[in-house]
Amino acid sequence: VYSRFTFHSINEAKEDRTLDWIEEHLKTDGCFLLEARSLNDPMFKQGEALSETENFTTHYRRYMDLDKITQKLESRNFEIVYKIEDNNLAVYKDDNPYVIRIVAKKL
């Protein structure tokens, strides 16, 4: 399962339902790959604050906490194979977001 810049576009309740679905349907040794904007992203404090992790600039975004999403995956029977939180990973034109990348394997 591959998710690139989608998890930061849904609220946490939808994230939890999606993670539950992935846990239920992904086969053993299958991988879940995640990339999403981090709490360290420069856009995090811009626009209208909707909650501690959500804002609205030109559209809705929810910024992710690496430790929290890692714990959620591990609690759903995933092993974290790789994780990084940095910029220069998803540069697009003038946008250089600070992102989380995770590769998790279903146990």
Short mmCIF file of C-alpha atoms in Angstrom, two decimals:
data_model
loop_
_atom_site.label_atom_id
_atom_site.label_comp_id
_atom_site.label_asym_id
_atom_site.label_seq_id
_atom_site.Cartn_x
_atom_site.Cartn_y
_atom_site.Cartn_z
CA VAL A 1 0.00 0.00 0.00
CA TYR A 2 1.47 3.35 -1.07
CA SER A 3 0.31 6.68 0.34
CA ARG A 4 2.03 9.83 -0.88
CA PHE A 5 0.69 13.15 0.38
CA THR A 6 -2.74 11.76 1.22
CA PHE A 7 -2.63 11.15 4.98
CA HIS A 8 -2.05 14.83 5.68
CA SER A 9 -5.23 15.58 3.73
CA ILE A 10 -7.53 13.57 6.03
CA ASN A 11 -8.49 14.00 9.66
CA GLU A 12 -7.22 11.66 12.38
CA ALA A 13 -10.45 9.62 12.60
CA LYS A 14 -10.18 8.82 8.88
CA GLU A 15 -6.49 8.05 9.34
CA ASP A 16 -7.33 5.52 12.06
CA ARG A 17 -10.00 3.86 9.88
CA THR A 18 -7.56 3.70 6.98
CA LEU A 19 -4.82 2.18 9.13
CA ASP A 20 -7.32 -0.40 10.45
CA TRP A 21 -8.28 -1.28 6.86
CA ILE A 22 -4.61 -1.62 5.85
CA GLU A 23 -3.91 -3.84 8.85
CA GLU A 24 -6.89 -6.05 8.01
CA HIS A 25 -6.25 -6.38 4.27
CA LEU A 26 -2.47 -6.30 3.83
CA LYS A 27 -0.92 -9.75 3.70
CA THR A 28 1.89 -10.81 6.04
CA ASP A 29 5.21 -9.33 4.86
CA GLY A 30 3.30 -6.77 2.76
CA CYS A 31 4.55 -3.20 2.99
CA PHE A 32 2.89 0.11 3.72
CA LEU A 33 4.79 3.14 2.40
CA LEU A 34 3.84 6.55 3.75
CA GLU A 35 4.94 10.07 2.88
CA ALA A 36 3.20 13.08 4.43
CA ARG A 37 3.93 16.57 5.68
CA SER A 38 5.50 16.75 9.12
CA LEU A 39 4.82 19.02 12.08
CA ASN A 40 8.20 20.55 11.20
CA ASP A 41 6.96 21.73 7.80
CA PRO A 42 7.28 25.52 7.27
CA MET A 43 3.59 25.73 6.30
CA PHE A 44 2.48 24.25 9.63
CA LYS A 45 2.01 27.62 11.35
CA GLN A 46 0.60 29.43 8.29
CA GLY A 47 -3.02 30.12 7.44
CA GLU A 48 -5.98 29.49 9.70
CA ALA A 49 -5.30 27.09 12.58
CA LEU A 50 -8.06 24.48 12.87
CA SER A 51 -6.51 22.42 15.68
CA GLU A 52 -3.09 21.62 17.13
CA THR A 53 -2.13 19.75 13.95
CA GLU A 54 -4.50 21.10 11.29
CA ASN A 55 -4.62 24.30 9.27
CA PHE A 56 -6.17 25.81 6.20
CA THR A 57 -4.16 27.84 3.71
CA THR A 58 -5.32 27.30 0.14
CA HIS A 59 -6.69 23.94 1.33
CA TYR A 60 -6.89 21.71 4.42
CA ARG A 61 -3.73 20.05 5.78
CA ARG A 62 -3.04 17.99 8.88
CA TYR A 63 0.62 17.77 9.82
CA MET A 64 1.87 14.46 11.14
CA ASP A 65 3.97 13.56 14.17
CA LEU A 66 6.57 10.90 13.33
CA ASP A 67 6.49 9.27 16.78
CA LYS A 68 2.70 9.14 16.87
CA ILE A 69 2.27 7.54 13.43
CA THR A 70 5.11 5.11 14.20
CA GLN A 71 3.33 4.03 17.40
CA LYS A 72 0.03 3.64 15.55
CA LEU A 73 1.64 1.37 12.98
CA GLU A 74 3.50 -0.71 15.56
CA SER A 75 0.28 -1.17 17.54
CA ARG A 76 -1.29 -2.55 14.36
CA ASN A 77 1.28 -5.31 13.92
CA PHE A 78 3.72 -3.45 11.66
CA GLU A 79 7.49 -3.40 11.89
CA ILE A 80 9.08 -0.09 10.95
CA VAL A 81 11.72 -0.95 8.35
CA TYR A 82 12.69 2.63 7.51
CA LYS A 83 11.72 6.08 8.71
CA ILE A 84 12.99 9.58 8.12
CA GLU A 85 11.76 13.08 8.79
CA ASP A 86 13.51 15.77 6.75
CA ASN A 87 13.28 18.26 3.94
CA ASN A 88 14.81 17.91 0.45
CA LEU A 89 12.85 14.66 0.05
CA ALA A 90 9.91 15.95 -1.99
CA VAL A 91 10.97 19.20 -3.65
CA TYR A 92 8.47 20.49 -6.20
CA LYS A 93 9.22 23.81 -7.91
CA ASP A 94 9.65 26.32 -5.05
CA ASP A 95 8.09 24.03 -2.42
CA ASN A 96 10.46 22.03 -0.21
CA PRO A 97 8.18 20.43 2.39
CA TYR A 98 9.43 18.84 5.57
CA VAL A 99 8.08 15.31 5.29
CA ILE A 100 7.83 11.99 7.02
CA ARG A 101 8.67 8.84 5.07
CA ILE A 102 7.97 5.43 6.52
CA VAL A 103 8.29 1.90 5.20
CA ALA A 104 6.41 -0.53 7.45
CA LYS A 105 6.13 -4.30 7.02
CA LYS A 106 3.10 -6.27 8.17
CA LEU A 107 4.09 -8.99 10.64
#
